[in-house]
PDB file of C-alpha atoms in Angstrom:
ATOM      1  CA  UNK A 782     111.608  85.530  98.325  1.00 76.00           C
ATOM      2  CA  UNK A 783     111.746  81.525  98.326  1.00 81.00           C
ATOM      3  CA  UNK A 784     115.477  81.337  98.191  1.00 81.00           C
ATOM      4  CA  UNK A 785     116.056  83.994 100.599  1.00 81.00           C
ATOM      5  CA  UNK A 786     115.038  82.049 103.914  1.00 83.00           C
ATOM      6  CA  UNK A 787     116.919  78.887 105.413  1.00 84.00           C
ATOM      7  CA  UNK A 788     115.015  75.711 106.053  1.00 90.00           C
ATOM      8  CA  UNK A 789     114.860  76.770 109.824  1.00 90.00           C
ATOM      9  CA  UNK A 790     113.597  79.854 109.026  1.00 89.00           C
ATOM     10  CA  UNK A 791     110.915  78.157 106.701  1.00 92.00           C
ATOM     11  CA  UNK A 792     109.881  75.310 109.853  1.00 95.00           C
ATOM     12  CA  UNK A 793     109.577  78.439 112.698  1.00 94.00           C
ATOM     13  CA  UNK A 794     107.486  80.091 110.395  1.00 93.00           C
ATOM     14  CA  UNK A 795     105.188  77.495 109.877  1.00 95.00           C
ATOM     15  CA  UNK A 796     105.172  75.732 113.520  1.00 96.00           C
ATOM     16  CA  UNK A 797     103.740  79.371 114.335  1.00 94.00           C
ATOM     17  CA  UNK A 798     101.261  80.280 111.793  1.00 93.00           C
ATOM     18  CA  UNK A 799     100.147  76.811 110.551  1.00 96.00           C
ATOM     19  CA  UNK A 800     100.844  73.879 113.571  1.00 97.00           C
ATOM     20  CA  UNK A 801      99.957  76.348 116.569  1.00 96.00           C
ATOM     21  CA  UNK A 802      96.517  76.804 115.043  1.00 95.00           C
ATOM     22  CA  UNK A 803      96.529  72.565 114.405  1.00 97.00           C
ATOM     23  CA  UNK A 804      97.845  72.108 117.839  1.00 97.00           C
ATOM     24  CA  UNK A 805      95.082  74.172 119.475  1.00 96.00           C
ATOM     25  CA  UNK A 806      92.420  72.929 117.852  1.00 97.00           C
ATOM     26  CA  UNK A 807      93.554  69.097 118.647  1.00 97.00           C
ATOM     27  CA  UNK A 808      93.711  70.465 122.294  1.00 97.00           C
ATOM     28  CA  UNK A 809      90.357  71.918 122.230  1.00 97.00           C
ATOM     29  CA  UNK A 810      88.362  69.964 119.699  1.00 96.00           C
ATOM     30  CA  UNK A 811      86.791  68.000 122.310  1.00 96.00           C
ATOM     31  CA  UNK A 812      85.421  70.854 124.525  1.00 97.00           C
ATOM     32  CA  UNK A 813      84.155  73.168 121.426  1.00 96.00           C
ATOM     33  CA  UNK A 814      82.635  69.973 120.204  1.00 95.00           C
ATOM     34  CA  UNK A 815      80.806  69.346 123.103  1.00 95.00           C
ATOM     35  CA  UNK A 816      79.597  72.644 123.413  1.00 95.00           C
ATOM     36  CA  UNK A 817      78.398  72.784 119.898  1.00 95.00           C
ATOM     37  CA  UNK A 818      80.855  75.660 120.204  1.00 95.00           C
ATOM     38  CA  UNK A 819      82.684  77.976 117.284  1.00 96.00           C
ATOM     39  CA  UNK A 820      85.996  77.978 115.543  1.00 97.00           C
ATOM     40  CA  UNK A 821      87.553  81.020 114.209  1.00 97.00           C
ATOM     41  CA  UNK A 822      90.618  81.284 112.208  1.00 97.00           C
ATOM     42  CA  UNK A 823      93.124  84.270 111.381  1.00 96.00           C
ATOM     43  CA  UNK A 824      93.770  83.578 108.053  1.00 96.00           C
ATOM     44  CA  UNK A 825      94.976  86.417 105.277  1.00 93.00           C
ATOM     45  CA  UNK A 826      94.189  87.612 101.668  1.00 93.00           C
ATOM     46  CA  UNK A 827      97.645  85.951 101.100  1.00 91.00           C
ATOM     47  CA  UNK A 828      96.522  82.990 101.108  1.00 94.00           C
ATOM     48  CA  UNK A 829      95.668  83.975  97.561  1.00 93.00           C
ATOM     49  CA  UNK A 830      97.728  86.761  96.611  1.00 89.00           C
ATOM     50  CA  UNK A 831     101.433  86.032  97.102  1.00 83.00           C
ATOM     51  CA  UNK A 832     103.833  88.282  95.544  1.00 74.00           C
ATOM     52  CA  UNK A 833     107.430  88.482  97.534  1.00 73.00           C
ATOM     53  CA  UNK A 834     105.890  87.163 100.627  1.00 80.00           C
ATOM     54  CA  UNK A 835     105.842  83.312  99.602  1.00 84.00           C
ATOM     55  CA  UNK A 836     106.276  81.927 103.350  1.00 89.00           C
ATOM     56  CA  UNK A 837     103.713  84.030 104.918  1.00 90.00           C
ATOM     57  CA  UNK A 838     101.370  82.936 102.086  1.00 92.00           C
ATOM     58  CA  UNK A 839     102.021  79.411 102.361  1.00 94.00           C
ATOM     59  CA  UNK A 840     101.078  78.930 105.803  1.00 95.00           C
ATOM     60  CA  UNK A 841      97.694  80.816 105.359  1.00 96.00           C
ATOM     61  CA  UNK A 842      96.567  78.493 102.545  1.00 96.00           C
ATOM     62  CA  UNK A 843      97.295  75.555 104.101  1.00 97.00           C
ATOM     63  CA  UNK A 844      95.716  76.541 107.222  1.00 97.00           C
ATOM     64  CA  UNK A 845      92.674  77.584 104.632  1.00 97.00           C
ATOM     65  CA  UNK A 846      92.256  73.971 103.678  1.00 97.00           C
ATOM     66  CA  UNK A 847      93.021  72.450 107.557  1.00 98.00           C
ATOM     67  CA  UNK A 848      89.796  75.245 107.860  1.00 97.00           C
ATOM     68  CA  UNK A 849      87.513  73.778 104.608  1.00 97.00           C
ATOM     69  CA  UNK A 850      88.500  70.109 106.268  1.00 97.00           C
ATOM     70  CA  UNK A 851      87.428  70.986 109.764  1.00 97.00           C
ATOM     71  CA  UNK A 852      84.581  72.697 109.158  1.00 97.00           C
ATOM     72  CA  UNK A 853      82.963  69.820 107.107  1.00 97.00           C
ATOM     73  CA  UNK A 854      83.915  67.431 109.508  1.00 96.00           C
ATOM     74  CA  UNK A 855      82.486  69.636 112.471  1.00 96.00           C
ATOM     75  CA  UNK A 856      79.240  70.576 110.867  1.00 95.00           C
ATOM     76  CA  UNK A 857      77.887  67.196 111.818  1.00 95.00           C
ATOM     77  CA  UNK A 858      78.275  68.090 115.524  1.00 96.00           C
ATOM     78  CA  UNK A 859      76.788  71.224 114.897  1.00 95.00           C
ATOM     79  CA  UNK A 860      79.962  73.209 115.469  1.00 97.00           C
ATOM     80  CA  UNK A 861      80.631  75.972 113.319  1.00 97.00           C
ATOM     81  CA  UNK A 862      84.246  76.916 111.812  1.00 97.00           C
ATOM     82  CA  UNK A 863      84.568  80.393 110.429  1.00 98.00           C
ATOM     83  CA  UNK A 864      87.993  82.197 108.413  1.00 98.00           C
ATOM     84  CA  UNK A 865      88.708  85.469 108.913  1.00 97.00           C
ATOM     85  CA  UNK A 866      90.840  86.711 105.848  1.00 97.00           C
ATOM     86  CA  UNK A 867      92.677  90.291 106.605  1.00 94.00           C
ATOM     87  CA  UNK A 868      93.910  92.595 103.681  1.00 90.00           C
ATOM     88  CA  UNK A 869      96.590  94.726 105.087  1.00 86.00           C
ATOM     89  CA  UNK A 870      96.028  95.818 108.289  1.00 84.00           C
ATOM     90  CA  UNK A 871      99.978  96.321 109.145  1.00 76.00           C
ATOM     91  CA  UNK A 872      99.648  99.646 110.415  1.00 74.00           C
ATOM     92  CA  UNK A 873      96.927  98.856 112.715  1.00 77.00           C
ATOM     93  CA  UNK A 874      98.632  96.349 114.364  1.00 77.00           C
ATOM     94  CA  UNK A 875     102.410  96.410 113.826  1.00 72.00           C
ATOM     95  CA  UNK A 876     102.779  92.814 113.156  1.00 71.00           C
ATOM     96  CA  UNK A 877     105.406  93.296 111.002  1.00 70.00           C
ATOM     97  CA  UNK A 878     108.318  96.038 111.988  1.00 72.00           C
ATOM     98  CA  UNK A 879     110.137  97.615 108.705  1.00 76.00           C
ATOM     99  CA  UNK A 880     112.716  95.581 107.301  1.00 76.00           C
ATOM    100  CA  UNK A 881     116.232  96.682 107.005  1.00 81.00           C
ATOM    101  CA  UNK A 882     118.217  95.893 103.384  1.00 80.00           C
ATOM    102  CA  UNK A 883     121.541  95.474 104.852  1.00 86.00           C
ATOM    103  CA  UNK A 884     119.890  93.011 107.627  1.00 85.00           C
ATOM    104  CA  UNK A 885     118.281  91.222 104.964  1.00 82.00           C
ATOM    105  CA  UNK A 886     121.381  91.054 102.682  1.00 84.00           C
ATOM    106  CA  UNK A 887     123.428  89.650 105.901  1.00 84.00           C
ATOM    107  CA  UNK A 888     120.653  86.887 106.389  1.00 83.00           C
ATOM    108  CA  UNK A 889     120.535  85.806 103.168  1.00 83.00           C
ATOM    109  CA  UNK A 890     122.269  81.774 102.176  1.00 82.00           C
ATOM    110  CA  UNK A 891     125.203  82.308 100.905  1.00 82.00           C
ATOM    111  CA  UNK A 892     123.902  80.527  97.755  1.00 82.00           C
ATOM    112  CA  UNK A 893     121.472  83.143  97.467  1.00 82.00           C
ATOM    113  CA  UNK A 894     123.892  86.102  97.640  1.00 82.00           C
ATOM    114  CA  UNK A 895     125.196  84.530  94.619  1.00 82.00           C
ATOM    115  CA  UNK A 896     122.688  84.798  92.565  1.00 82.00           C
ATOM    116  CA  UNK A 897     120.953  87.390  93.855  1.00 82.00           C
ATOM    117  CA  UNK A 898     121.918  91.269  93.562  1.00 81.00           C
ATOM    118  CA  UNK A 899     122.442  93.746  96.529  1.00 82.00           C
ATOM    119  CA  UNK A 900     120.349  96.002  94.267  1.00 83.00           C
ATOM    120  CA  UNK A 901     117.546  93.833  93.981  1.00 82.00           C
ATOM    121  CA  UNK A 902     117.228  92.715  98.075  1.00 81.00           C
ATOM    122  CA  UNK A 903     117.143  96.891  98.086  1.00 84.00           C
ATOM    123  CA  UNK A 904     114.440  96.922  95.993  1.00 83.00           C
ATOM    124  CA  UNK A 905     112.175  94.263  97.415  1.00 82.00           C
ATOM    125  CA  UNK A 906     112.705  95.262 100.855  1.00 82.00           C
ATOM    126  CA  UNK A 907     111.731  99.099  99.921  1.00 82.00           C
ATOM    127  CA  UNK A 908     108.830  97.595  97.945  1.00 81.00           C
ATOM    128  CA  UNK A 909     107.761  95.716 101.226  1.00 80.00           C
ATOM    129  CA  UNK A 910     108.076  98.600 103.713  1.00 78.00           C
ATOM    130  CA  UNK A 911     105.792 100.884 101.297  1.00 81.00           C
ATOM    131  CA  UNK A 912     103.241  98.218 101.607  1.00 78.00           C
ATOM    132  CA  UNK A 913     103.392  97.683 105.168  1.00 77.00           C
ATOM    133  CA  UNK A 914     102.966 101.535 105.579  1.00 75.00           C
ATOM    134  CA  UNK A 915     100.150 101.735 103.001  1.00 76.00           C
ATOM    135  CA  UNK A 916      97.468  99.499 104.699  1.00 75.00           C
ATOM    136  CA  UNK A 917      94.786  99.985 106.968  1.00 81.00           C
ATOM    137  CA  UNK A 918      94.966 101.633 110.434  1.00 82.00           C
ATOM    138  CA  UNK A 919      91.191 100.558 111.023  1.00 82.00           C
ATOM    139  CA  UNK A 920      91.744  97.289 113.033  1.00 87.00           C
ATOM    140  CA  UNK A 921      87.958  97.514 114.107  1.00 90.00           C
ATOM    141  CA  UNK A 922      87.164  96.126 110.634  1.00 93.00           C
ATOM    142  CA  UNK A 923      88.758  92.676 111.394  1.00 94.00           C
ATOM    143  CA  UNK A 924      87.283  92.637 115.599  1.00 94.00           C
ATOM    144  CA  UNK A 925      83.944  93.459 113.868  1.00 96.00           C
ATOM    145  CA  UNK A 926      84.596  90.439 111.372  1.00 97.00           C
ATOM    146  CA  UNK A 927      85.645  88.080 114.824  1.00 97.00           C
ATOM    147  CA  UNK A 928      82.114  89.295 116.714  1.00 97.00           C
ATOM    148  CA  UNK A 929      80.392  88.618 114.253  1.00 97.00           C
ATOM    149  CA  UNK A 930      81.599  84.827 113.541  1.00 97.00           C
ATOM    150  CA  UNK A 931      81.697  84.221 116.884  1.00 96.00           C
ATOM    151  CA  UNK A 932      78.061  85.437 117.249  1.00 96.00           C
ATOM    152  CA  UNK A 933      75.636  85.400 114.784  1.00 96.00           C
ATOM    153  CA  UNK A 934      73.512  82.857 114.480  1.00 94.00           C
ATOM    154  CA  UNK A 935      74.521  82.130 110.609  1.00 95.00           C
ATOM    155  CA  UNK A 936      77.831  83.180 110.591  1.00 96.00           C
ATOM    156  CA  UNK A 937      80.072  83.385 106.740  1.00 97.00           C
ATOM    157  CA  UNK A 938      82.198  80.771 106.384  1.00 97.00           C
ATOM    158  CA  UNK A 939      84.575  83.363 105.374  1.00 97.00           C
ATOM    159  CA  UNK A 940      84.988  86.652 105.953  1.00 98.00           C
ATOM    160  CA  UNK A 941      86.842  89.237 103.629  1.00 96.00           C
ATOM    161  CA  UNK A 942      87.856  92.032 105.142  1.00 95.00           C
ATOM    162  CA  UNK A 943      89.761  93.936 102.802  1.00 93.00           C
ATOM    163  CA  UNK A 944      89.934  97.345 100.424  1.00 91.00           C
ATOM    164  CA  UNK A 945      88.462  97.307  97.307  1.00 93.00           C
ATOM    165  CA  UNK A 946      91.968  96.859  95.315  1.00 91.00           C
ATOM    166  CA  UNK A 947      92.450  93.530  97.581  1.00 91.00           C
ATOM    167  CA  UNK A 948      89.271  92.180  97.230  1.00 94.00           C
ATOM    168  CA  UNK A 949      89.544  92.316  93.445  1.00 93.00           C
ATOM    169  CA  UNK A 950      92.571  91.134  93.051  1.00 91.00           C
ATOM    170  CA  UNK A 951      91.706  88.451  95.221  1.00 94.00           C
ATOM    171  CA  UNK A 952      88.178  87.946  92.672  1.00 94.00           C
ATOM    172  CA  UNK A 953      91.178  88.438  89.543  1.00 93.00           C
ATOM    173  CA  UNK A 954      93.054  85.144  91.058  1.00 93.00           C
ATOM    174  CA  UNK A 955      89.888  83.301  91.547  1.00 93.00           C
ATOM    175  CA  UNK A 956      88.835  83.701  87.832  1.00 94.00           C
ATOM    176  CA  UNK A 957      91.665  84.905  85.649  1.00 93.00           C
ATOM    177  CA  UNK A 958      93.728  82.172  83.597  1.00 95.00           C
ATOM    178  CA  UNK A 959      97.148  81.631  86.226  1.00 92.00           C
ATOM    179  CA  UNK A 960      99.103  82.940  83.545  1.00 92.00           C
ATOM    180  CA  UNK A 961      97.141  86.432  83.284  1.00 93.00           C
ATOM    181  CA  UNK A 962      97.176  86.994  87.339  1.00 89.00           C
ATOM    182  CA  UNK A 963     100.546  86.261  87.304  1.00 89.00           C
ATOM    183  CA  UNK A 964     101.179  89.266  84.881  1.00 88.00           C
ATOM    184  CA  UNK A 965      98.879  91.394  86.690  1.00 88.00           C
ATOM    185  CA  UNK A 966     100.712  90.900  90.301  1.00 84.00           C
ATOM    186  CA  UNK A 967     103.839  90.555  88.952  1.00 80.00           C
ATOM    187  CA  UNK A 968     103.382  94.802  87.747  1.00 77.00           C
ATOM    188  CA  UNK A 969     104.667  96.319  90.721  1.00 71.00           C
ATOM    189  CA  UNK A 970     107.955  94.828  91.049  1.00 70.00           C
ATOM    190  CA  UNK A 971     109.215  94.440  87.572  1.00 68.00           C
ATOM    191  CA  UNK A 972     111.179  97.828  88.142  1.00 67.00           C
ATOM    192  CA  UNK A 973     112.890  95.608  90.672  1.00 69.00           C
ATOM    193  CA  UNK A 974     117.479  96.458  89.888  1.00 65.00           C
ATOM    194  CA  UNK A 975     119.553  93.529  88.394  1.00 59.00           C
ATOM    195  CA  UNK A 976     117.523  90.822  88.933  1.00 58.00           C
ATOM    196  CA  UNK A 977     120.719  88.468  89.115  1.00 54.00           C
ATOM    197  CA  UNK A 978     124.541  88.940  89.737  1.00 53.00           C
ATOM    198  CA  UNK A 979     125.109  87.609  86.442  1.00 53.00           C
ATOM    199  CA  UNK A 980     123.373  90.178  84.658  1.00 49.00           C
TER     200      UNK A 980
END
């Protein structure tokens, strides 16, 4: 959750997923450009859907719109920039190793332990693990997604490669009132244990 991470932890994070992508493409611009080349991004369905995953999603929309920028400004030298945009793929690729609650508690600010119950860091980690677990183990659905961008001559602009259940609740955030999504994805971890230490 937001308060959960230190500034540091928040800069990493995003010199990684958001200014490595911005620094290669500045490095490479020039070449692509040239060679009236392609662009493809690894971007996630969390750049849409964030629930207890805030930094990750962060970094994934704004390197949506760095995308939407690029590609409008390439398109005139007939370069083409393409998103790739991953449900859960975890087990497929182990990007993310199971989280431990009493790690997570020991991270935390010292503010946030505060506020924040042991109960409740329990909770959301447990939550997190079962998700991690429950995705897809079929990472040739994403490699498919990159050929194809890379390849066809009229390749999507963005590419979706998700379960049913993702793609509509990525459709639900795209057209439901904020305050009705925000119901909807907030379901799954209102079972969550004192919320606060002051409850």
């Amino acid at each position: 959750m937001v308060e959960w991470l230190t500034i540091e932890k928040y800069q990493r994070v995003l010199d990684v997923n958001l200014l490595g992508g911005i620094r290669t493409t500045l490095a490479f611009a020039p070449l692509v450009r040239k060679s009236k080349g392609r662009m493809v991004f690894l971007s996630s369905i969390s750049a849409y859907v964030s629930s207890v995953n805030g930094i990750y999603s962060l970094t994934k929309a704004a390197l949506e719109k760095f995308c939407d920028s690029l590609r409008l400004e390439m398109k005139r030298f007939g370069v083409k920039v393409c998103i790739i945009e991953p449900g859960n793929f975890a087990p497929a690729t182990n990007i993310h190793p199971q989280a431990n609650p009493e790690k997570v508690w020991d991270s935390l600010p010292a503010e946030a332990k505060k506020i924040y119950s042991k109960e409740l860091i329990e909770d959301a980690t447990n939550f997190l693990n079962k998700s991690l677990v429950g995705g897809s183990k079929n990472s040739y659905e994403v490699v498919d997604a990159i050929v194809d961008a890379l390849t066809s001559p009229t390749p999507k602009a963005r590419y979706l490669v998700a379960n049913f259940v993702e793609k509509g609740l990525v459709y639900l955030y795209l057209w439901l009132p904020t305050l009705l999504f925000d119901q909807i994805i907030s379901l799954p971890t209102t079972k969550f244990r004192n919320m606060s230490q002051n409850d």
